[in-house]
Amino acid sequence: MKGYFRSIQINEDKPQYFIDGIVEYYVSLKKNKMEILSNRSFENKSIKQLSSSYKFLVAGVPDFNHYFIYKNLSKGYRFDDSKPESILIINKQNDTNKGIITKTNDGFEIQLSIYSNDNPKIMRFFGMESILKNYNINAIYSANKVSSCNLNNLIYFKEIRTYTIKKKKNDDYTKIDAIHEFFLLEKEYVNEISTKNLSNFYTFITPSNYNDNYWQEVENKIFQPLPKSLELYIKEKLTEIK
């Protein structure tokens, strides 16, 4: 699966990192792999990391979430299809509404909240505490029935994460937002991976590496350019790492 990706990490409502590019995913039953073909990488050097020994940095190419495949979603949640135009996604454990499946002109759209304020994920590492307070995914498929929603007909996905992190017990928390998007450009079936230049998911790679203005030629009907205000902020406040 070849497509355009973009990812931005925001520190206390100020964009800190931005990366976009062209990526090839190699999807198999065992493990997903990917190679970044082109990229632009930007950093807001006026914003400092909380720790000199550890960078909290998740801007990069996202992996496919387990629940992007309908059969996996149906194992973890139950569905309420009492409404004709949509299906509610219900948490089996506490019977709360966690998302919705809607019919589109060309297929289906799945929206799901995996972590939220009432069920955050707490992580501790390298003396840091990180709380994943919100993790929402949104995926659009060119499928003719909802049970067929899987990576074979995925045309777009987006994930939004909100963390609060701190270095020491008595420190104030810092809010970090991360947004990742993928727009499918083309796909083909292969028997083996032809490249050895594989990249890591959620990794901010440097320097920039591109030969054309690929971000101006994204042929995906879901694609919308970044808001003008964000484009201007990146241009004025962030530095491209060349």
JSON list of C-alpha atoms in Angstrom, two decimals:
[
{"chain": "A", "resi": 1, "resn": "MET", "atom": "CA", "xyz": [0.00, 0.00, 0.00]},
{"chain": "A", "resi": 2, "resn": "LYS", "atom": "CA", "xyz": [1.56, 3.25, -1.14]},
{"chain": "A", "resi": 3, "resn": "GLY", "atom": "CA", "xyz": [0.29, 6.55, 0.18]},
{"chain": "A", "resi": 4, "resn": "TYR", "atom": "CA", "xyz": [0.84, 9.99, 1.60]},
{"chain": "A", "resi": 5, "resn": "PHE", "atom": "CA", "xyz": [1.24, 10.36, 5.37]},
{"chain": "A", "resi": 6, "resn": "ARG", "atom": "CA", "xyz": [1.44, 13.38, 7.62]},
{"chain": "A", "resi": 7, "resn": "SER", "atom": "CA", "xyz": [1.96, 13.65, 11.35]},
{"chain": "A", "resi": 8, "resn": "ILE", "atom": "CA", "xyz": [2.12, 16.53, 13.78]},
{"chain": "A", "resi": 9, "resn": "GLN", "atom": "CA", "xyz": [3.02, 16.62, 17.47]},
{"chain": "A", "resi": 10, "resn": "ILE", "atom": "CA", "xyz": [1.72, 19.55, 19.52]},
{"chain": "A", "resi": 11, "resn": "ASN", "atom": "CA", "xyz": [3.12, 20.66, 22.89]},
{"chain": "A", "resi": 12, "resn": "GLU", "atom": "CA", "xyz": [0.69, 22.71, 25.01]},
{"chain": "A", "resi": 13, "resn": "ASP", "atom": "CA", "xyz": [-1.21, 23.76, 21.86]},
{"chain": "A", "resi": 14, "resn": "LYS", "atom": "CA", "xyz": [1.98, 24.74, 19.98]},
{"chain": "A", "resi": 15, "resn": "PRO", "atom": "CA", "xyz": [3.14, 22.58, 17.04]},
{"chain": "A", "resi": 16, "resn": "GLN", "atom": "CA", "xyz": [6.52, 21.09, 17.95]},
{"chain": "A", "resi": 17, "resn": "TYR", "atom": "CA", "xyz": [7.18, 18.51, 15.22]},
{"chain": "A", "resi": 18, "resn": "PHE", "atom": "CA", "xyz": [5.75, 18.00, 11.74]},
{"chain": "A", "resi": 19, "resn": "ILE", "atom": "CA", "xyz": [6.61, 15.29, 9.25]},
{"chain": "A", "resi": 20, "resn": "ASP", "atom": "CA", "xyz": [4.96, 14.20, 6.01]},
{"chain": "A", "resi": 21, "resn": "GLY", "atom": "CA", "xyz": [5.97, 12.02, 3.10]},
{"chain": "A", "resi": 22, "resn": "ILE", "atom": "CA", "xyz": [5.34, 9.08, 0.82]},
{"chain": "A", "resi": 23, "resn": "VAL", "atom": "CA", "xyz": [5.32, 5.65, 2.45]},
{"chain": "A", "resi": 24, "resn": "GLU", "atom": "CA", "xyz": [4.92, 2.05, 1.34]},
{"chain": "A", "resi": 25, "resn": "TYR", "atom": "CA", "xyz": [3.26, -0.35, 3.77]},
{"chain": "A", "resi": 26, "resn": "TYR", "atom": "CA", "xyz": [3.84, -4.08, 3.49]},
{"chain": "A", "resi": 27, "resn": "VAL", "atom": "CA", "xyz": [0.83, -5.71, 5.13]},
{"chain": "A", "resi": 28, "resn": "SER", "atom": "CA", "xyz": [0.83, -9.41, 6.05]},
{"chain": "A", "resi": 29, "resn": "LEU", "atom": "CA", "xyz": [-1.00, -11.70, 8.44]},
{"chain": "A", "resi": 30, "resn": "LYS", "atom": "CA", "xyz": [2.00, -11.74, 10.78]},
{"chain": "A", "resi": 31, "resn": "LYS", "atom": "CA", "xyz": [3.40, -8.22, 10.97]},
{"chain": "A", "resi": 32, "resn": "ASN", "atom": "CA", "xyz": [3.14, -4.91, 9.14]},
{"chain": "A", "resi": 33, "resn": "LYS", "atom": "CA", "xyz": [6.30, -3.28, 7.82]},
{"chain": "A", "resi": 34, "resn": "MET", "atom": "CA", "xyz": [6.93, -0.05, 5.96]},
{"chain": "A", "resi": 35, "resn": "GLU", "atom": "CA", "xyz": [9.46, 2.02, 4.07]},
{"chain": "A", "resi": 36, "resn": "ILE", "atom": "CA", "xyz": [9.50, 5.82, 3.88]},
{"chain": "A", "resi": 37, "resn": "LEU", "atom": "CA", "xyz": [10.25, 6.83, 0.29]},
{"chain": "A", "resi": 38, "resn": "SER", "atom": "CA", "xyz": [10.23, 10.63, 0.73]},
{"chain": "A", "resi": 39, "resn": "ASN", "atom": "CA", "xyz": [9.80, 12.94, 3.69]},
{"chain": "A", "resi": 40, "resn": "ARG", "atom": "CA", "xyz": [9.90, 16.51, 5.00]},
{"chain": "A", "resi": 41, "resn": "SER", "atom": "CA", "xyz": [10.78, 16.93, 8.68]},
{"chain": "A", "resi": 42, "resn": "PHE", "atom": "CA", "xyz": [10.28, 20.12, 10.71]},
{"chain": "A", "resi": 43, "resn": "GLU", "atom": "CA", "xyz": [11.02, 21.00, 14.35]},
{"chain": "A", "resi": 44, "resn": "ASN", "atom": "CA", "xyz": [10.10, 23.92, 16.58]},
{"chain": "A", "resi": 45, "resn": "LYS", "atom": "CA", "xyz": [13.46, 24.44, 18.26]},
{"chain": "A", "resi": 46, "resn": "SER", "atom": "CA", "xyz": [12.06, 26.93, 20.76]},
{"chain": "A", "resi": 47, "resn": "ILE", "atom": "CA", "xyz": [10.19, 24.13, 22.58]},
{"chain": "A", "resi": 48, "resn": "LYS", "atom": "CA", "xyz": [12.37, 22.04, 24.86]},
{"chain": "A", "resi": 49, "resn": "GLN", "atom": "CA", "xyz": [11.95, 18.40, 25.79]},
{"chain": "A", "resi": 50, "resn": "LEU", "atom": "CA", "xyz": [11.06, 17.60, 29.41]},
{"chain": "A", "resi": 51, "resn": "SER", "atom": "CA", "xyz": [14.09, 15.37, 29.82]},
{"chain": "A", "resi": 52, "resn": "SER", "atom": "CA", "xyz": [17.60, 15.60, 28.38]},
{"chain": "A", "resi": 53, "resn": "SER", "atom": "CA", "xyz": [17.94, 11.81, 28.54]},
{"chain": "A", "resi": 54, "resn": "TYR", "atom": "CA", "xyz": [14.64, 10.86, 26.93]},
{"chain": "A", "resi": 55, "resn": "LYS", "atom": "CA", "xyz": [12.66, 12.45, 24.10]},
{"chain": "A", "resi": 56, "resn": "PHE", "atom": "CA", "xyz": [8.91, 12.02, 24.06]},
{"chain": "A", "resi": 57, "resn": "LEU", "atom": "CA", "xyz": [8.49, 11.98, 20.30]},
{"chain": "A", "resi": 58, "resn": "VAL", "atom": "CA", "xyz": [5.78, 10.04, 18.45]},
{"chain": "A", "resi": 59, "resn": "ALA", "atom": "CA", "xyz": [5.51, 12.06, 15.23]},
{"chain": "A", "resi": 60, "resn": "GLY", "atom": "CA", "xyz": [6.05, 9.69, 12.32]},
{"chain": "A", "resi": 61, "resn": "VAL", "atom": "CA", "xyz": [4.37, 7.01, 10.23]},
{"chain": "A", "resi": 62, "resn": "PRO", "atom": "CA", "xyz": [1.56, 5.30, 12.18]},
{"chain": "A", "resi": 63, "resn": "ASP", "atom": "CA", "xyz": [0.96, 1.56, 12.24]},
{"chain": "A", "resi": 64, "resn": "PHE", "atom": "CA", "xyz": [-2.46, 0.13, 11.38]},
{"chain": "A", "resi": 65, "resn": "ASN", "atom": "CA", "xyz": [-4.60, -0.29, 14.46]},
{"chain": "A", "resi": 66, "resn": "HIS", "atom": "CA", "xyz": [-5.93, -3.77, 15.25]},
{"chain": "A", "resi": 67, "resn": "TYR", "atom": "CA", "xyz": [-9.50, -2.44, 15.04]},
{"chain": "A", "resi": 68, "resn": "PHE", "atom": "CA", "xyz": [-9.15, -1.19, 11.47]},
{"chain": "A", "resi": 69, "resn": "ILE", "atom": "CA", "xyz": [-10.23, -4.73, 10.56]},
{"chain": "A", "resi": 70, "resn": "TYR", "atom": "CA", "xyz": [-13.96, -5.25, 11.12]},
{"chain": "A", "resi": 71, "resn": "LYS", "atom": "CA", "xyz": [-13.70, -8.85, 12.31]},
{"chain": "A", "resi": 72, "resn": "ASN", "atom": "CA", "xyz": [-11.34, -7.71, 15.09]},
{"chain": "A", "resi": 73, "resn": "LEU", "atom": "CA", "xyz": [-13.70, -4.90, 16.00]},
{"chain": "A", "resi": 74, "resn": "SER", "atom": "CA", "xyz": [-16.60, -7.35, 16.23]},
{"chain": "A", "resi": 75, "resn": "LYS", "atom": "CA", "xyz": [-14.63, -9.48, 18.71]},
{"chain": "A", "resi": 76, "resn": "GLY", "atom": "CA", "xyz": [-13.93, -6.60, 21.06]},
{"chain": "A", "resi": 77, "resn": "TYR", "atom": "CA", "xyz": [-17.25, -4.75, 20.88]},
{"chain": "A", "resi": 78, "resn": "ARG", "atom": "CA", "xyz": [-20.92, -5.35, 20.29]},
{"chain": "A", "resi": 79, "resn": "PHE", "atom": "CA", "xyz": [-23.06, -3.39, 17.82]},
{"chain": "A", "resi": 80, "resn": "ASP", "atom": "CA", "xyz": [-26.37, -1.54, 18.02]},
{"chain": "A", "resi": 81, "resn": "ASP", "atom": "CA", "xyz": [-27.88, -1.36, 14.53]},
{"chain": "A", "resi": 82, "resn": "SER", "atom": "CA", "xyz": [-31.30, -0.07, 15.57]},
{"chain": "A", "resi": 83, "resn": "LYS", "atom": "CA", "xyz": [-30.77, 3.09, 13.49]},
{"chain": "A", "resi": 84, "resn": "PRO", "atom": "CA", "xyz": [-30.96, 2.70, 9.70]},
{"chain": "A", "resi": 85, "resn": "GLU", "atom": "CA", "xyz": [-28.03, 4.95, 8.73]},
{"chain": "A", "resi": 86, "resn": "SER", "atom": "CA", "xyz": [-25.49, 4.05, 11.42]},
{"chain": "A", "resi": 87, "resn": "ILE", "atom": "CA", "xyz": [-24.27, 1.35, 13.80]},
{"chain": "A", "resi": 88, "resn": "LEU", "atom": "CA", "xyz": [-23.20, 2.19, 17.35]},
{"chain": "A", "resi": 89, "resn": "ILE", "atom": "CA", "xyz": [-20.07, 0.52, 18.71]},
{"chain": "A", "resi": 90, "resn": "ILE", "atom": "CA", "xyz": [-20.69, -0.55, 22.31]},
{"chain": "A", "resi": 91, "resn": "ASN", "atom": "CA", "xyz": [-18.15, -1.59, 24.94]},
{"chain": "A", "resi": 92, "resn": "LYS", "atom": "CA", "xyz": [-19.07, -5.12, 26.04]},
{"chain": "A", "resi": 93, "resn": "GLN", "atom": "CA", "xyz": [-17.73, -4.64, 29.57]},
{"chain": "A", "resi": 94, "resn": "ASN", "atom": "CA", "xyz": [-19.59, -1.52, 30.68]},
{"chain": "A", "resi": 95, "resn": "ASP", "atom": "CA", "xyz": [-22.15, -1.04, 27.89]},
{"chain": "A", "resi": 96, "resn": "THR", "atom": "CA", "xyz": [-20.90, 2.44, 26.98]},
{"chain": "A", "resi": 97, "resn": "ASN", "atom": "CA", "xyz": [-20.95, 3.92, 23.49]},
{"chain": "A", "resi": 98, "resn": "LYS", "atom": "CA", "xyz": [-17.38, 3.98, 22.13]},
{"chain": "A", "resi": 99, "resn": "GLY", "atom": "CA", "xyz": [-17.91, 4.80, 18.47]},
{"chain": "A", "resi": 100, "resn": "ILE", "atom": "CA", "xyz": [-20.02, 4.66, 15.34]},
{"chain": "A", "resi": 101, "resn": "ILE", "atom": "CA", "xyz": [-20.04, 3.08, 11.87]},
{"chain": "A", "resi": 102, "resn": "THR", "atom": "CA", "xyz": [-21.72, 5.12, 9.15]},
{"chain": "A", "resi": 103, "resn": "LYS", "atom": "CA", "xyz": [-22.52, 4.48, 5.50]},
{"chain": "A", "resi": 104, "resn": "THR", "atom": "CA", "xyz": [-20.84, 6.82, 3.02]},
{"chain": "A", "resi": 105, "resn": "ASN", "atom": "CA", "xyz": [-21.43, 7.34, -0.70]},
{"chain": "A", "resi": 106, "resn": "ASP", "atom": "CA", "xyz": [-18.70, 4.85, -1.59]},
{"chain": "A", "resi": 107, "resn": "GLY", "atom": "CA", "xyz": [-18.38, 2.63, 1.46]},
{"chain": "A", "resi": 108, "resn": "PHE", "atom": "CA", "xyz": [-18.18, 2.92, 5.24]},
{"chain": "A", "resi": 109, "resn": "GLU", "atom": "CA", "xyz": [-16.55, 5.03, 7.92]},
{"chain": "A", "resi": 110, "resn": "ILE", "atom": "CA", "xyz": [-15.56, 3.74, 11.36]},
{"chain": "A", "resi": 111, "resn": "GLN", "atom": "CA", "xyz": [-14.94, 6.08, 14.31]},
{"chain": "A", "resi": 112, "resn": "LEU", "atom": "CA", "xyz": [-13.77, 4.57, 17.59]},
{"chain": "A", "resi": 113, "resn": "SER", "atom": "CA", "xyz": [-12.56, 5.88, 20.97]},
{"chain": "A", "resi": 114, "resn": "ILE", "atom": "CA", "xyz": [-10.07, 3.36, 22.38]},
{"chain": "A", "resi": 115, "resn": "TYR", "atom": "CA", "xyz": [-8.86, 5.35, 25.40]},
{"chain": "A", "resi": 116, "resn": "SER", "atom": "CA", "xyz": [-10.62, 8.30, 27.01]},
{"chain": "A", "resi": 117, "resn": "ASN", "atom": "CA", "xyz": [-10.60, 10.31, 30.22]},
{"chain": "A", "resi": 118, "resn": "ASP", "atom": "CA", "xyz": [-12.63, 7.66, 32.00]},
{"chain": "A", "resi": 119, "resn": "ASN", "atom": "CA", "xyz": [-10.29, 4.81, 30.99]},
{"chain": "A", "resi": 120, "resn": "PRO", "atom": "CA", "xyz": [-6.79, 6.23, 30.36]},
{"chain": "A", "resi": 121, "resn": "LYS", "atom": "CA", "xyz": [-3.63, 4.21, 29.83]},
{"chain": "A", "resi": 122, "resn": "ILE", "atom": "CA", "xyz": [-0.85, 5.00, 32.34]},
{"chain": "A", "resi": 123, "resn": "MET", "atom": "CA", "xyz": [2.78, 4.31, 31.41]},
{"chain": "A", "resi": 124, "resn": "ARG", "atom": "CA", "xyz": [6.00, 4.85, 33.37]},
{"chain": "A", "resi": 125, "resn": "PHE", "atom": "CA", "xyz": [9.49, 4.68, 31.89]},
{"chain": "A", "resi": 126, "resn": "PHE", "atom": "CA", "xyz": [12.91, 6.34, 32.36]},
{"chain": "A", "resi": 127, "resn": "GLY", "atom": "CA", "xyz": [11.59, 8.24, 35.37]},
{"chain": "A", "resi": 128, "resn": "MET", "atom": "CA", "xyz": [8.77, 9.72, 33.27]},
{"chain": "A", "resi": 129, "resn": "GLU", "atom": "CA", "xyz": [5.03, 9.25, 33.71]},
{"chain": "A", "resi": 130, "resn": "SER", "atom": "CA", "xyz": [2.83, 9.35, 30.62]},
{"chain": "A", "resi": 131, "resn": "ILE", "atom": "CA", "xyz": [-0.96, 9.14, 30.61]},
{"chain": "A", "resi": 132, "resn": "LEU", "atom": "CA", "xyz": [-2.70, 8.42, 27.31]},
{"chain": "A", "resi": 133, "resn": "LYS", "atom": "CA", "xyz": [-5.96, 10.25, 28.03]},
{"chain": "A", "resi": 134, "resn": "ASN", "atom": "CA", "xyz": [-7.50, 10.08, 24.56]},
{"chain": "A", "resi": 135, "resn": "TYR", "atom": "CA", "xyz": [-6.87, 7.77, 21.63]},
{"chain": "A", "resi": 136, "resn": "ASN", "atom": "CA", "xyz": [-9.37, 8.02, 18.78]},
{"chain": "A", "resi": 137, "resn": "ILE", "atom": "CA", "xyz": [-9.23, 6.42, 15.35]},
{"chain": "A", "resi": 138, "resn": "ASN", "atom": "CA", "xyz": [-11.14, 7.17, 12.17]},
{"chain": "A", "resi": 139, "resn": "ALA", "atom": "CA", "xyz": [-11.02, 4.99, 9.04]},
{"chain": "A", "resi": 140, "resn": "ILE", "atom": "CA", "xyz": [-12.76, 5.14, 5.66]},
{"chain": "A", "resi": 141, "resn": "TYR", "atom": "CA", "xyz": [-13.23, 2.12, 3.38]},
{"chain": "A", "resi": 142, "resn": "SER", "atom": "CA", "xyz": [-14.39, 1.53, -0.18]},
{"chain": "A", "resi": 143, "resn": "ALA", "atom": "CA", "xyz": [-16.35, -1.57, 0.87]},
{"chain": "A", "resi": 144, "resn": "ASN", "atom": "CA", "xyz": [-19.79, -2.70, -0.28]},
{"chain": "A", "resi": 145, "resn": "LYS", "atom": "CA", "xyz": [-20.70, -4.15, 3.12]},
{"chain": "A", "resi": 146, "resn": "VAL", "atom": "CA", "xyz": [-19.54, -3.35, 6.62]},
{"chain": "A", "resi": 147, "resn": "SER", "atom": "CA", "xyz": [-18.19, -6.84, 7.30]},
{"chain": "A", "resi": 148, "resn": "SER", "atom": "CA", "xyz": [-15.75, -6.32, 4.41]},
{"chain": "A", "resi": 149, "resn": "CYS", "atom": "CA", "xyz": [-14.06, -3.33, 6.04]},
{"chain": "A", "resi": 150, "resn": "ASN", "atom": "CA", "xyz": [-10.39, -4.30, 6.26]},
{"chain": "A", "resi": 151, "resn": "LEU", "atom": "CA", "xyz": [-6.98, -3.22, 5.04]},
{"chain": "A", "resi": 152, "resn": "ASN", "atom": "CA", "xyz": [-7.73, -4.44, 1.50]},
{"chain": "A", "resi": 153, "resn": "ASN", "atom": "CA", "xyz": [-10.19, -1.58, 0.95]},
{"chain": "A", "resi": 154, "resn": "LEU", "atom": "CA", "xyz": [-8.92, 1.04, 3.40]},
{"chain": "A", "resi": 155, "resn": "ILE", "atom": "CA", "xyz": [-8.51, 4.40, 1.65]},
{"chain": "A", "resi": 156, "resn": "TYR", "atom": "CA", "xyz": [-7.86, 6.74, 4.60]},
{"chain": "A", "resi": 157, "resn": "PHE", "atom": "CA", "xyz": [-7.20, 6.64, 8.30]},
{"chain": "A", "resi": 158, "resn": "LYS", "atom": "CA", "xyz": [-6.51, 9.10, 11.09]},
{"chain": "A", "resi": 159, "resn": "GLU", "atom": "CA", "xyz": [-5.58, 8.69, 14.71]},
{"chain": "A", "resi": 160, "resn": "ILE", "atom": "CA", "xyz": [-5.55, 11.33, 17.42]},
{"chain": "A", "resi": 161, "resn": "ARG", "atom": "CA", "xyz": [-3.73, 10.85, 20.71]},
{"chain": "A", "resi": 162, "resn": "THR", "atom": "CA", "xyz": [-3.62, 13.11, 23.76]},
{"chain": "A", "resi": 163, "resn": "TYR", "atom": "CA", "xyz": [-0.99, 12.51, 26.42]},
{"chain": "A", "resi": 164, "resn": "THR", "atom": "CA", "xyz": [-0.14, 14.22, 29.67]},
{"chain": "A", "resi": 165, "resn": "ILE", "atom": "CA", "xyz": [3.46, 13.66, 30.76]},
{"chain": "A", "resi": 166, "resn": "LYS", "atom": "CA", "xyz": [5.73, 14.74, 33.57]},
{"chain": "A", "resi": 167, "resn": "LYS", "atom": "CA", "xyz": [9.30, 14.02, 34.64]},
{"chain": "A", "resi": 168, "resn": "LYS", "atom": "CA", "xyz": [9.08, 14.17, 38.42]},
{"chain": "A", "resi": 169, "resn": "LYS", "atom": "CA", "xyz": [6.37, 13.28, 40.89]},
{"chain": "A", "resi": 170, "resn": "ASN", "atom": "CA", "xyz": [5.62, 16.86, 41.88]},
{"chain": "A", "resi": 171, "resn": "ASP", "atom": "CA", "xyz": [5.97, 18.41, 38.42]},
{"chain": "A", "resi": 172, "resn": "ASP", "atom": "CA", "xyz": [3.01, 19.77, 36.51]},
{"chain": "A", "resi": 173, "resn": "TYR", "atom": "CA", "xyz": [1.81, 17.69, 33.59]},
{"chain": "A", "resi": 174, "resn": "THR", "atom": "CA", "xyz": [2.56, 18.78, 30.02]},
{"chain": "A", "resi": 175, "resn": "LYS", "atom": "CA", "xyz": [-0.13, 18.11, 27.41]},
{"chain": "A", "resi": 176, "resn": "ILE", "atom": "CA", "xyz": [1.03, 16.51, 24.18]},
{"chain": "A", "resi": 177, "resn": "ASP", "atom": "CA", "xyz": [-1.29, 15.95, 21.19]},
{"chain": "A", "resi": 178, "resn": "ALA", "atom": "CA", "xyz": [-0.31, 13.79, 18.22]},
{"chain": "A", "resi": 179, "resn": "ILE", "atom": "CA", "xyz": [-2.24, 13.49, 14.96]},
{"chain": "A", "resi": 180, "resn": "HIS", "atom": "CA", "xyz": [-1.37, 10.94, 12.28]},
{"chain": "A", "resi": 181, "resn": "GLU", "atom": "CA", "xyz": [-3.01, 10.54, 8.86]},
{"chain": "A", "resi": 182, "resn": "PHE", "atom": "CA", "xyz": [-2.61, 8.21, 5.88]},
{"chain": "A", "resi": 183, "resn": "PHE", "atom": "CA", "xyz": [-4.11, 8.68, 2.40]},
{"chain": "A", "resi": 184, "resn": "LEU", "atom": "CA", "xyz": [-3.99, 5.71, 0.03]},
{"chain": "A", "resi": 185, "resn": "LEU", "atom": "CA", "xyz": [-2.55, 6.41, -3.43]},
{"chain": "A", "resi": 186, "resn": "GLU", "atom": "CA", "xyz": [-2.18, 2.91, -4.88]},
{"chain": "A", "resi": 187, "resn": "LYS", "atom": "CA", "xyz": [-1.83, -0.72, -3.88]},
{"chain": "A", "resi": 188, "resn": "GLU", "atom": "CA", "xyz": [-0.64, -3.99, -5.32]},
{"chain": "A", "resi": 189, "resn": "TYR", "atom": "CA", "xyz": [-0.16, -7.57, -4.16]},
{"chain": "A", "resi": 190, "resn": "VAL", "atom": "CA", "xyz": [3.40, -8.88, -3.85]},
{"chain": "A", "resi": 191, "resn": "ASN", "atom": "CA", "xyz": [4.86, -12.21, -2.77]},
{"chain": "A", "resi": 192, "resn": "GLU", "atom": "CA", "xyz": [7.81, -10.77, -0.90]},
{"chain": "A", "resi": 193, "resn": "ILE", "atom": "CA", "xyz": [9.28, -7.48, 0.29]},
{"chain": "A", "resi": 194, "resn": "SER", "atom": "CA", "xyz": [11.71, -6.17, -2.30]},
{"chain": "A", "resi": 195, "resn": "THR", "atom": "CA", "xyz": [13.39, -3.50, -0.17]},
{"chain": "A", "resi": 196, "resn": "LYS", "atom": "CA", "xyz": [15.80, -3.78, 2.73]},
{"chain": "A", "resi": 197, "resn": "ASN", "atom": "CA", "xyz": [15.42, -0.12, 3.75]},
{"chain": "A", "resi": 198, "resn": "LEU", "atom": "CA", "xyz": [12.60, -0.64, 6.24]},
{"chain": "A", "resi": 199, "resn": "SER", "atom": "CA", "xyz": [11.68, 2.13, 8.67]},
{"chain": "A", "resi": 200, "resn": "ASN", "atom": "CA", "xyz": [10.23, 2.17, 12.19]},
{"chain": "A", "resi": 201, "resn": "PHE", "atom": "CA", "xyz": [6.68, 3.23, 12.97]},
{"chain": "A", "resi": 202, "resn": "TYR", "atom": "CA", "xyz": [6.15, 6.44, 14.98]},
{"chain": "A", "resi": 203, "resn": "THR", "atom": "CA", "xyz": [9.73, 7.55, 14.35]},
{"chain": "A", "resi": 204, "resn": "PHE", "atom": "CA", "xyz": [10.65, 11.12, 13.48]},
{"chain": "A", "resi": 205, "resn": "ILE", "atom": "CA", "xyz": [13.26, 10.60, 10.79]},
{"chain": "A", "resi": 206, "resn": "THR", "atom": "CA", "xyz": [15.75, 13.23, 9.69]},
{"chain": "A", "resi": 207, "resn": "PRO", "atom": "CA", "xyz": [16.87, 14.84, 7.49]},
{"chain": "A", "resi": 208, "resn": "SER", "atom": "CA", "xyz": [14.24, 15.71, 4.88]},
{"chain": "A", "resi": 209, "resn": "ASN", "atom": "CA", "xyz": [14.56, 13.64, 1.72]},
{"chain": "A", "resi": 210, "resn": "TYR", "atom": "CA", "xyz": [12.54, 14.42, -1.42]},
{"chain": "A", "resi": 211, "resn": "ASN", "atom": "CA", "xyz": [12.94, 15.29, -5.10]},
{"chain": "A", "resi": 212, "resn": "ASP", "atom": "CA", "xyz": [9.49, 16.69, -5.92]},
{"chain": "A", "resi": 213, "resn": "ASN", "atom": "CA", "xyz": [6.57, 18.50, -4.27]},
{"chain": "A", "resi": 214, "resn": "TYR", "atom": "CA", "xyz": [4.66, 15.29, -3.50]},
{"chain": "A", "resi": 215, "resn": "TRP", "atom": "CA", "xyz": [2.47, 17.08, -0.91]},
{"chain": "A", "resi": 216, "resn": "GLN", "atom": "CA", "xyz": [0.88, 19.07, -3.73]},
{"chain": "A", "resi": 217, "resn": "GLU", "atom": "CA", "xyz": [-0.06, 15.98, -5.75]},
{"chain": "A", "resi": 218, "resn": "VAL", "atom": "CA", "xyz": [-2.02, 13.74, -3.37]},
{"chain": "A", "resi": 219, "resn": "GLU", "atom": "CA", "xyz": [-4.57, 11.94, -5.54]},
{"chain": "A", "resi": 220, "resn": "ASN", "atom": "CA", "xyz": [-7.01, 10.82, -2.87]},
{"chain": "A", "resi": 221, "resn": "LYS", "atom": "CA", "xyz": [-10.56, 12.22, -2.77]},
{"chain": "A", "resi": 222, "resn": "ILE", "atom": "CA", "xyz": [-10.48, 12.38, 1.04]},
{"chain": "A", "resi": 223, "resn": "PHE", "atom": "CA", "xyz": [-7.38, 14.56, 1.05]},
{"chain": "A", "resi": 224, "resn": "GLN", "atom": "CA", "xyz": [-7.56, 18.16, 2.23]},
{"chain": "A", "resi": 225, "resn": "PRO", "atom": "CA", "xyz": [-4.51, 20.45, 2.57]},
{"chain": "A", "resi": 226, "resn": "LEU", "atom": "CA", "xyz": [-3.50, 21.59, 6.02]},
{"chain": "A", "resi": 227, "resn": "PRO", "atom": "CA", "xyz": [-5.39, 24.64, 7.31]},
{"chain": "A", "resi": 228, "resn": "LYS", "atom": "CA", "xyz": [-3.74, 27.85, 6.10]},
{"chain": "A", "resi": 229, "resn": "SER", "atom": "CA", "xyz": [-3.11, 28.98, 9.67]},
{"chain": "A", "resi": 230, "resn": "LEU", "atom": "CA", "xyz": [-1.22, 25.76, 10.45]},
{"chain": "A", "resi": 231, "resn": "GLU", "atom": "CA", "xyz": [0.76, 25.95, 7.20]},
{"chain": "A", "resi": 232, "resn": "LEU", "atom": "CA", "xyz": [1.78, 29.51, 8.09]},
{"chain": "A", "resi": 233, "resn": "TYR", "atom": "CA", "xyz": [2.77, 28.50, 11.63]},
{"chain": "A", "resi": 234, "resn": "ILE", "atom": "CA", "xyz": [4.97, 25.67, 10.32]},
{"chain": "A", "resi": 235, "resn": "LYS", "atom": "CA", "xyz": [6.57, 28.02, 7.81]},
{"chain": "A", "resi": 236, "resn": "GLU", "atom": "CA", "xyz": [7.28, 30.76, 10.37]},
{"chain": "A", "resi": 237, "resn": "LYS", "atom": "CA", "xyz": [7.98, 28.86, 13.60]},
{"chain": "A", "resi": 238, "resn": "LEU", "atom": "CA", "xyz": [9.36, 25.46, 12.60]},
{"chain": "A", "resi": 239, "resn": "THR", "atom": "CA", "xyz": [12.70, 24.71, 10.96]},
{"chain": "A", "resi": 240, "resn": "GLU", "atom": "CA", "xyz": [13.05, 22.12, 8.23]},
{"chain": "A", "resi": 241, "resn": "ILE", "atom": "CA", "xyz": [15.81, 19.67, 9.09]},
{"chain": "A", "resi": 242, "resn": "LYS", "atom": "CA", "xyz": [17.92, 19.29, 5.95]}
]
